[in-house]
Amino acid sequence: LPAAVLLKDTKLMDVKLGQLGSWLAMRDFTPGGILGAIRRGQERYYNKYINVRKGSLGGLSMVLAGYVILSYMWSYSHI
């Protein structure tokens, strides 16, 4: 039998629609909790796309594309 996973430890993709409200109620929406979530996301992105053994241009090209789009928006603010 698989071990029971607490709802708090369940990933968003694994939460059933009926459990969504109680799952959201267990989240930490304080500034420290939000900052921690941002840091975990940044670390996950870095480890998945930038800090890899068999590297590709995927992660670096996404960062470069983001920079190009932002600089375009800043240069042409009338659009």
Coordinates of N, CA and C in Angstrom, one line a residue:
L1 N 0.8 -1.2 0.0 CA 0.0 0.0 0.0 C 0.9 1.2 0.0
P2 N 0.5 2.2 -0.8 CA 1.3 3.5 -0.8 C 1.1 4.3 0.4
A3 N 2.1 4.9 0.9 CA 2.0 5.7 2.1 C 1.1 6.9 1.8
A4 N 0.3 7.2 2.8 CA -0.6 8.4 2.7 C 0.2 9.7 2.8
V5 N 0.0 10.6 1.8 CA 0.6 11.8 1.7 C -0.3 12.9 2.3
L6 N 0.3 13.7 3.2 CA -0.5 14.8 3.8 C -0.9 15.8 2.7
L7 N -2.1 16.4 2.8 CA -2.6 17.4 1.8 C -1.6 18.5 1.8
K8 N -1.0 18.9 2.9 CA -0.1 20.0 3.0 C 1.1 19.8 2.1
D9 N 1.6 18.5 2.0 CA 2.8 18.2 1.3 C 2.5 17.8 -0.2
T10 N 1.2 17.8 -0.6 CA 0.8 17.5 -2.0 C 1.2 18.6 -2.9
K11 N 1.7 18.3 -4.1 CA 1.9 19.3 -5.1 C 0.6 19.8 -5.7
L12 N 0.6 21.0 -6.3 CA -0.6 21.5 -6.8 C -1.2 20.7 -7.9
M13 N -0.3 20.1 -8.7 CA -0.8 19.2 -9.9 C -1.5 18.0 -9.4
D14 N -1.2 17.6 -8.1 CA -1.8 16.3 -7.6 C -3.0 16.6 -6.7
V15 N -3.4 17.8 -6.5 CA -4.6 18.2 -5.7 C -5.9 18.0 -6.5
K16 N -6.8 17.3 -5.9 CA -8.1 17.2 -6.6 C -8.9 18.5 -6.4
L17 N -9.9 18.7 -7.3 CA -10.6 19.9 -7.4 C -11.4 20.2 -6.1
G18 N -11.9 19.1 -5.5 CA -12.6 19.3 -4.2 C -11.7 19.6 -3.0
Q19 N -10.4 19.3 -3.1 CA -9.5 19.6 -2.1 C -8.8 20.9 -2.2
L20 N -9.0 21.6 -3.3 CA -8.3 22.9 -3.7 C -8.5 23.9 -2.6
G21 N -9.7 24.1 -2.1 CA -9.9 25.2 -1.1 C -9.1 24.9 0.2
S22 N -9.1 23.7 0.7 CA -8.4 23.3 1.9 C -6.9 23.3 1.7
W23 N -6.5 23.0 0.5 CA -5.0 23.0 0.1 C -4.6 24.5 0.1
L24 N -5.3 25.4 -0.5 CA -5.0 26.8 -0.5 C -4.9 27.4 0.9
A25 N -5.8 26.9 1.8 CA -5.9 27.4 3.2 C -4.6 27.0 4.0
M26 N -4.0 25.9 3.6 CA -2.8 25.5 4.2 C -1.5 26.2 3.8
R27 N -1.6 27.0 2.7 CA -0.4 27.7 2.2 C -0.1 28.8 3.0
D28 N 1.2 29.2 3.0 CA 1.7 30.3 3.8 C 1.7 31.6 2.9
F29 N 0.8 32.5 3.1 CA 0.7 33.7 2.3 C 1.3 34.9 3.0
T30 N 2.2 34.7 4.0 CA 2.9 35.8 4.6 C 4.0 36.2 3.7
P31 N 4.6 37.4 3.9 CA 5.7 37.9 3.0 C 6.8 36.9 3.0
G32 N 7.1 36.3 4.2 CA 8.2 35.3 4.2 C 7.9 34.1 3.4
G33 N 6.6 33.6 3.5 CA 6.2 32.4 2.8 C 6.3 32.7 1.3
I34 N 5.8 33.8 0.8 CA 5.8 34.1 -0.6 C 7.3 34.3 -1.1
L35 N 8.1 34.9 -0.3 CA 9.5 35.0 -0.7 C 10.2 33.6 -0.7
G36 N 9.8 32.8 0.2 CA 10.4 31.4 0.2 C 10.0 30.6 -1.1
A37 N 8.7 30.8 -1.5 CA 8.2 30.2 -2.7 C 8.9 30.7 -3.9
I38 N 9.2 32.0 -4.0 CA 9.9 32.5 -5.1 C 11.3 32.0 -5.1
R39 N 12.0 31.9 -4.0 CA 13.3 31.4 -3.9 C 13.4 29.9 -4.4
R40 N 12.4 29.1 -3.9 CA 12.4 27.7 -4.3 C 12.1 27.6 -5.8
G41 N 11.3 28.4 -6.4 CA 11.0 28.4 -7.8 C 12.3 28.8 -8.6
Q42 N 13.0 29.8 -8.1 CA 14.2 30.2 -8.8 C 15.3 29.1 -8.7
E43 N 15.4 28.5 -7.5 CA 16.3 27.4 -7.4 C 16.0 26.2 -8.3
R44 N 14.7 25.9 -8.4 CA 14.3 24.8 -9.3 C 14.6 25.1 -10.7
Y45 N 14.3 26.4 -11.1 CA 14.6 26.8 -12.5 C 16.1 26.7 -12.8
Y46 N 16.9 27.2 -11.9 CA 18.3 27.2 -12.0 C 18.9 25.8 -12.1
N47 N 18.4 24.9 -11.3 CA 18.9 23.5 -11.3 C 18.4 22.7 -12.5
K48 N 17.2 23.1 -13.1 CA 16.7 22.4 -14.2 C 17.3 22.9 -15.5
Y49 N 17.5 24.2 -15.7 CA 17.9 24.7 -17.0 C 19.3 25.3 -17.0
I50 N 19.9 25.8 -15.9 CA 21.2 26.4 -16.0 C 22.3 25.5 -15.5
N51 N 22.1 24.9 -14.3 CA 23.1 24.1 -13.6 C 22.9 22.6 -14.0
V52 N 23.2 22.3 -15.2 CA 23.0 20.9 -15.6 C 24.3 20.3 -16.1
R53 N 24.4 19.0 -16.0 CA 25.7 18.3 -16.5 C 25.7 18.3 -18.0
K54 N 24.6 17.9 -18.6 CA 24.6 17.8 -20.1 C 23.8 19.1 -20.5
G55 N 24.5 20.1 -20.7 CA 23.9 21.4 -20.9 C 23.4 21.6 -22.3
S56 N 22.4 22.5 -22.4 CA 21.9 22.9 -23.7 C 21.6 24.4 -23.6
L57 N 21.2 24.9 -24.7 CA 20.9 26.4 -24.7 C 19.5 26.7 -24.3
G58 N 18.7 25.7 -23.8 CA 17.4 26.0 -23.4 C 17.2 27.1 -22.4
G59 N 17.8 26.9 -21.2 CA 17.7 27.8 -20.1 C 18.2 29.2 -20.4
L60 N 19.4 29.2 -21.0 CA 20.1 30.5 -21.3 C 19.3 31.2 -22.4
S61 N 18.7 30.5 -23.4 CA 17.9 31.2 -24.4 C 16.6 31.8 -23.8
M62 N 16.0 31.1 -22.8 CA 14.8 31.7 -22.2 C 15.1 33.0 -21.5
V63 N 16.3 33.0 -20.7 CA 16.7 34.2 -20.1 C 17.0 35.3 -21.1
L64 N 17.6 35.0 -22.1 CA 17.9 36.0 -23.2 C 16.7 36.5 -23.9
A65 N 15.7 35.6 -24.1 CA 14.4 36.0 -24.7 C 13.7 36.9 -23.8
G66 N 13.7 36.6 -22.5 CA 13.0 37.5 -21.5 C 13.7 38.9 -21.5
Y67 N 15.0 38.9 -21.6 CA 15.7 40.2 -21.6 C 15.4 41.0 -22.9
V68 N 15.3 40.3 -24.0 CA 15.0 41.0 -25.3 C 13.6 41.6 -25.2
I69 N 12.6 40.8 -24.7 CA 11.2 41.3 -24.6 C 11.1 42.4 -23.7
L70 N 11.8 42.4 -22.5 CA 11.7 43.5 -21.6 C 12.4 44.7 -22.1
S71 N 13.5 44.6 -22.8 CA 14.2 45.8 -23.3 C 13.4 46.4 -24.5
Y72 N 12.7 45.5 -25.2 CA 11.8 46.0 -26.3 C 10.6 46.8 -25.7
M73 N 10.1 46.3 -24.6 CA 8.9 47.0 -23.9 C 9.4 48.3 -23.4
W74 N 10.6 48.3 -22.8 CA 11.1 49.6 -22.2 C 11.4 50.6 -23.3
S75 N 11.9 50.2 -24.5 CA 12.3 51.1 -25.5 C 11.1 51.6 -26.2
Y76 N 10.0 50.8 -26.4 CA 8.8 51.2 -27.1 C 7.7 51.3 -26.1
S77 N 7.7 52.2 -25.2 CA 6.6 52.2 -24.2 C 5.3 52.7 -24.7
H78 N 5.3 53.3 -25.9 CA 4.0 53.7 -26.5 C 3.2 52.5 -27.0
I79 N 3.7 51.4 -27.2 CA 3.0 50.2 -27.7 C 2.1 49.6 -26.6

